[in-house]
Short mmCIF file of C-alpha atoms and ligand atoms in Angstrom, two decimals:
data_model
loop_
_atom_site.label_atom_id
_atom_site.label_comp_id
_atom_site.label_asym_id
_atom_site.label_seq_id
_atom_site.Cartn_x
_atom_site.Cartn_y
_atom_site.Cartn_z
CA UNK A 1 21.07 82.07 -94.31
CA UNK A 2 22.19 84.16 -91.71
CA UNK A 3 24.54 82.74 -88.66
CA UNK A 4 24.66 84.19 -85.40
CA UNK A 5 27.29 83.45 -82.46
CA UNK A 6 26.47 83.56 -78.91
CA UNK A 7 28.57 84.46 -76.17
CA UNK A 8 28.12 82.90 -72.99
CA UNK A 9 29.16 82.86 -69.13
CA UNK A 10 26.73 80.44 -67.45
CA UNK A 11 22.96 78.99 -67.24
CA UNK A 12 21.96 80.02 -70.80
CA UNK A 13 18.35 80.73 -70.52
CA UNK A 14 18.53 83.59 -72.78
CA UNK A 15 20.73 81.35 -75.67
CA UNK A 16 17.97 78.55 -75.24
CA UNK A 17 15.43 80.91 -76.04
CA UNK A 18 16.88 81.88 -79.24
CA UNK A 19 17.45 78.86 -79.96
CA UNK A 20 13.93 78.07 -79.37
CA UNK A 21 13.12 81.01 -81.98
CA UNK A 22 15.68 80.05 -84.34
CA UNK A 23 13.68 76.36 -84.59
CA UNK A 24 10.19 77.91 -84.73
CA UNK A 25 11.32 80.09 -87.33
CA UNK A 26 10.81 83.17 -85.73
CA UNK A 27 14.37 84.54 -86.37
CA UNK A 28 15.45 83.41 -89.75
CA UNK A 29 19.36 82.35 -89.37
CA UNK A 30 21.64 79.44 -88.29
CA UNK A 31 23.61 79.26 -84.98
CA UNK A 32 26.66 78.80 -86.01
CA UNK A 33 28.74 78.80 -82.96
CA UNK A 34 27.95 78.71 -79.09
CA UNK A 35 31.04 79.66 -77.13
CA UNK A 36 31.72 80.11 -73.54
CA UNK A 37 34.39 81.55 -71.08
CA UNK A 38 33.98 79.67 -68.66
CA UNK A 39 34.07 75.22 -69.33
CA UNK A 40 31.50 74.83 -66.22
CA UNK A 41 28.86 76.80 -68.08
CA UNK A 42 25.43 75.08 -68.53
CA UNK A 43 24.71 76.98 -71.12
CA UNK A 44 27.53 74.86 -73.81
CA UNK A 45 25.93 71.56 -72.34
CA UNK A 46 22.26 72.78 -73.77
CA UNK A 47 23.81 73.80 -76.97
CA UNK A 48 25.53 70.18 -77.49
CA UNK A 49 22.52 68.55 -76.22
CA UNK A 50 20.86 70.60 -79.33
CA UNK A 51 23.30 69.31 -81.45
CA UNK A 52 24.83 72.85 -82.11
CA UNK A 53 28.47 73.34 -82.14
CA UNK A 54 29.71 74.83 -78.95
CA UNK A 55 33.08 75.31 -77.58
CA UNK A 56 35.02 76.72 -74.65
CA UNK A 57 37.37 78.78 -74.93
CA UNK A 58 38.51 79.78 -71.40
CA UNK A 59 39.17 83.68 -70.56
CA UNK A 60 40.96 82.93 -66.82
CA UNK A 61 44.33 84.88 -66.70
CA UNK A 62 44.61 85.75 -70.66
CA UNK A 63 44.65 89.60 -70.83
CA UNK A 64 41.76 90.87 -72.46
CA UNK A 65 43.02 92.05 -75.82
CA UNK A 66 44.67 88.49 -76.77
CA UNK A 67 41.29 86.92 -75.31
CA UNK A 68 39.34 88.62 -77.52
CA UNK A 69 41.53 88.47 -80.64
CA UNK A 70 41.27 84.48 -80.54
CA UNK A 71 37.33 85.01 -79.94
CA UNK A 72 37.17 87.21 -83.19
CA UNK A 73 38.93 84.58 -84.80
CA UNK A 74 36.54 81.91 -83.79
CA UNK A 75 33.78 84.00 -84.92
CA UNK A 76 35.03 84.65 -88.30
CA UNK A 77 36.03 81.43 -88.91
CA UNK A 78 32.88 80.22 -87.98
CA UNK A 79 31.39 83.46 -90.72
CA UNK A 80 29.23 84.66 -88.05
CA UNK A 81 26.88 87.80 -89.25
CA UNK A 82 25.41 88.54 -85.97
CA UNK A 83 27.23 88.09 -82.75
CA UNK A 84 24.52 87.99 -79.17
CA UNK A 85 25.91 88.48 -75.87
CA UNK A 86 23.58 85.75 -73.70
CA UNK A 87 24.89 86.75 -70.22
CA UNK A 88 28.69 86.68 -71.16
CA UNK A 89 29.81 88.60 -68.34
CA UNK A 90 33.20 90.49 -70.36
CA UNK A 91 33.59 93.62 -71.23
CA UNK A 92 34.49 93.67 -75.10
CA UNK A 93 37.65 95.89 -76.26
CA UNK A 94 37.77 97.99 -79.00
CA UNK A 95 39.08 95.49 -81.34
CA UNK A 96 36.57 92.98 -80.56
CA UNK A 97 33.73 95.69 -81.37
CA UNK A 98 35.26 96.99 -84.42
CA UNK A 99 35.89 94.04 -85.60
CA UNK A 100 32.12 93.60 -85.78
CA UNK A 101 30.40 96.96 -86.07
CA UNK A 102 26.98 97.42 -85.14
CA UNK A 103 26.81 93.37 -85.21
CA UNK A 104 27.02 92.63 -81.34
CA UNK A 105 24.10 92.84 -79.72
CA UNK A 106 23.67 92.36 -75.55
CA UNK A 107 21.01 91.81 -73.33
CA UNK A 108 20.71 93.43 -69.54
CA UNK A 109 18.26 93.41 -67.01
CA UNK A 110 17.68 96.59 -66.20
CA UNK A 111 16.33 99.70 -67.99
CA UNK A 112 19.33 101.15 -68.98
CA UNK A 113 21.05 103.64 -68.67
CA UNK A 114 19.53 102.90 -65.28
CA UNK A 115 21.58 100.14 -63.36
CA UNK A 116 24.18 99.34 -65.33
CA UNK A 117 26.94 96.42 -64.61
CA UNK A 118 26.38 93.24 -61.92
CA UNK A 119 23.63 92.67 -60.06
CA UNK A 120 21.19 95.10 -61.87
CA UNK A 121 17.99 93.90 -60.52
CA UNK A 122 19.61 93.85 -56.67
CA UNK A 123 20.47 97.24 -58.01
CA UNK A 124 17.02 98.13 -59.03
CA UNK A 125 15.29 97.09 -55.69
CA UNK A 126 17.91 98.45 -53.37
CA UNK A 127 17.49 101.98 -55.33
CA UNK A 128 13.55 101.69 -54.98
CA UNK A 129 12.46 102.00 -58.41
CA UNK A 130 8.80 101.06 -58.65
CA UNK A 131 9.63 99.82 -62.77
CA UNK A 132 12.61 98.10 -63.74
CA UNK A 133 13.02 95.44 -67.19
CA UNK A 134 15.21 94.88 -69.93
CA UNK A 135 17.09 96.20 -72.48
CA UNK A 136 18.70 94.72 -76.13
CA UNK A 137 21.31 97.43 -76.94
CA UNK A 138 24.14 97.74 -79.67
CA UNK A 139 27.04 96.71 -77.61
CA UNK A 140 30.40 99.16 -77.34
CA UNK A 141 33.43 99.28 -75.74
CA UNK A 142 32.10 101.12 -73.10
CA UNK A 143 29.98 98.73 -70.41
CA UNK A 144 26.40 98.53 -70.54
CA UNK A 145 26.19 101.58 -73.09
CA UNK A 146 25.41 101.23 -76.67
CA UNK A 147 22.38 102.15 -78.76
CA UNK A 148 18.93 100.63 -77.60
CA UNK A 149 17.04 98.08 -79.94
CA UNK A 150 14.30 97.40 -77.58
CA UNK A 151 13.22 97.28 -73.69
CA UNK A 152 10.46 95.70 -71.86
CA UNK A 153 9.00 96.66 -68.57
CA UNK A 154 7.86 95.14 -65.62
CA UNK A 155 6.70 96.38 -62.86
CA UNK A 156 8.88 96.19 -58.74
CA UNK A 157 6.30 94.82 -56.46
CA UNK A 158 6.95 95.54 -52.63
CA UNK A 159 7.73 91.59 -51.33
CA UNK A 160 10.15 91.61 -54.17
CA UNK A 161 13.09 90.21 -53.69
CA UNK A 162 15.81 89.92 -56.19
CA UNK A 163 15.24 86.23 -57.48
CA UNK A 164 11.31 87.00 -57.72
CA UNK A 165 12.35 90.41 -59.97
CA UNK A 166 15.02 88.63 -61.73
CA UNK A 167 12.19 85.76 -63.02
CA UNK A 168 9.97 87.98 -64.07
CA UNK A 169 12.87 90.28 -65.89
CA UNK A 170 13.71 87.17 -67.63
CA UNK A 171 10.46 86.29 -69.50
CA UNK A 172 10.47 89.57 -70.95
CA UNK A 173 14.61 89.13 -71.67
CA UNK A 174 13.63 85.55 -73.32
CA UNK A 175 11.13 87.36 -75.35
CA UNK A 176 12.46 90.80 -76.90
CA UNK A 177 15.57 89.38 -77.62
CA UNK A 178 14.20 87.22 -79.84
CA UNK A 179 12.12 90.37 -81.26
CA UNK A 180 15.00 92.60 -81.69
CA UNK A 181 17.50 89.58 -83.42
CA UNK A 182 14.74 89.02 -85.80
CA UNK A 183 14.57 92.84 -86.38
CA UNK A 184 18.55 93.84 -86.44
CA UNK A 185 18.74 90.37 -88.98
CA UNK A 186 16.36 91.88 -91.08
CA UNK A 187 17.38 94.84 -91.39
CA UNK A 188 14.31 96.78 -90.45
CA UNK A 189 16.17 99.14 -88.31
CA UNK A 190 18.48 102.56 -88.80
CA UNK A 191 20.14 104.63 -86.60
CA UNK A 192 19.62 108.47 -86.47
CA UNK A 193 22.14 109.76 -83.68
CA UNK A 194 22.91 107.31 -80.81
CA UNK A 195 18.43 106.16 -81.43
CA UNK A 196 17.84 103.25 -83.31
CA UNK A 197 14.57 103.76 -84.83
CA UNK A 198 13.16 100.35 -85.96
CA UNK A 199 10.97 100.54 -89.17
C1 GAR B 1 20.49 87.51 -67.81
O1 GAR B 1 19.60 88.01 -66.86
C2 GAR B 1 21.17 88.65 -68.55
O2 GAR B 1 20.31 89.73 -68.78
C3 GAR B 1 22.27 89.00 -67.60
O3 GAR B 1 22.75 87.77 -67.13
C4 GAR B 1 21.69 86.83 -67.14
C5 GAR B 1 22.14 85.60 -67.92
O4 GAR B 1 21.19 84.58 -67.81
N1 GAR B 1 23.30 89.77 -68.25
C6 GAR B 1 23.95 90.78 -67.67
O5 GAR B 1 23.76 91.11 -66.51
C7 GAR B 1 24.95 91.48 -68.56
N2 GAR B 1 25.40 92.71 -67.99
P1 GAR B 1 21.19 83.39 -68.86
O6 GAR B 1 22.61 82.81 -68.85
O7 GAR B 1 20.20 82.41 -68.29
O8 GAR B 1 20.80 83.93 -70.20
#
């Protein structure tokens, strides 16, 4: 069986959702280890409410490279395959991604390379795009950047306003991340340049 870590920063929508898939069988793997940055996140309470084993380790004023090496270390201790990103708002170094190649995967609420970083669906109405969505991508040092998996779009209506965007971002967030864990797990995917081209 394969075991995936998430990464978290807060609410943990996108975490509960795998978790949803995990128990429905839709992505065939264990999660074997829910950690957080930050100890207020609500995200670690769902995943001990699901009885799954979730810690804290807090990132405030440790510099980045020693934050990350004692991450790694939880993550290999814990013999994670896959690692998912579920709105941990970090940057990874170069360690952290080598240390895991083409195993981290991230999901961002845009259509990147459009909108990259905070606030992407503020982003995408203040810019006037008429599409925005989502995107599961390979994640690299580099923010926001790595190969695409999969995207989803919706469509920008005009009363939009950021929440109303963000909701209906998220559906499609809770849904093809699923989709694309089940698919990088599986191994139905290779990568031909910087395109992953899923079989
Ligand atoms: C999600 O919308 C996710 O795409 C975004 O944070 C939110 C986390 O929500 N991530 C990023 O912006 C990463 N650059 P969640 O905690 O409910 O999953």
């Amino acid at each position: 069986m394969k075991r995936i870590g998430i990464l978290l920063s807060g609410r943990g929508s996108n975490f509960e959702a795998i978790a949803d898939s995990v128990a429905a069988g839709r992505i065939e793997a264990e999660i074997a280890a829910v950690i957080s940055n930050r100890p207020t996140a609500r995200g670690l309470e769902i995943a001990r409410e699901r009885g799954l084993p979730a810690v804290c380790i807090p990132s405030k004023d440790v510099p980045r490279e020693e934050y990350d090496r004692l991450i790694v270390a939880e993550l290999k201790s814990q013999q994670v395959d896959l690692v998912c990103l579920a709105g941990f708002m970090r940057l990874l170094s170069a360690e952290f991604c080598q240390a895991f190649p083409m195993r981290i995967l991230n999901i961002h609420p845009s259509l990147l390379p459009a909108f990259p970083g905070l606030d992407a669906q503020k982003q995408a109405l203040e810019h006037g795009v008429k599409i925005s969505g989502c995107t599961v991508h390979f994640v690299d040092p580099q923010l926001d950047a790595g190969p695409i998996v999969l995207q989803a779009a919706v469509p920008v209506l005009e009363n939009d306003t950021p929440e109303s965007l963000s909701a209906r971002i998220l559906a499609e967030e809770h849904r093809i991340y699923s989709e694309a864990i089940a698919v990088v797990l599986a191994g139905r995917w290779r990568i031909e340049g910087r395109r992953v081209v899923v079989d």
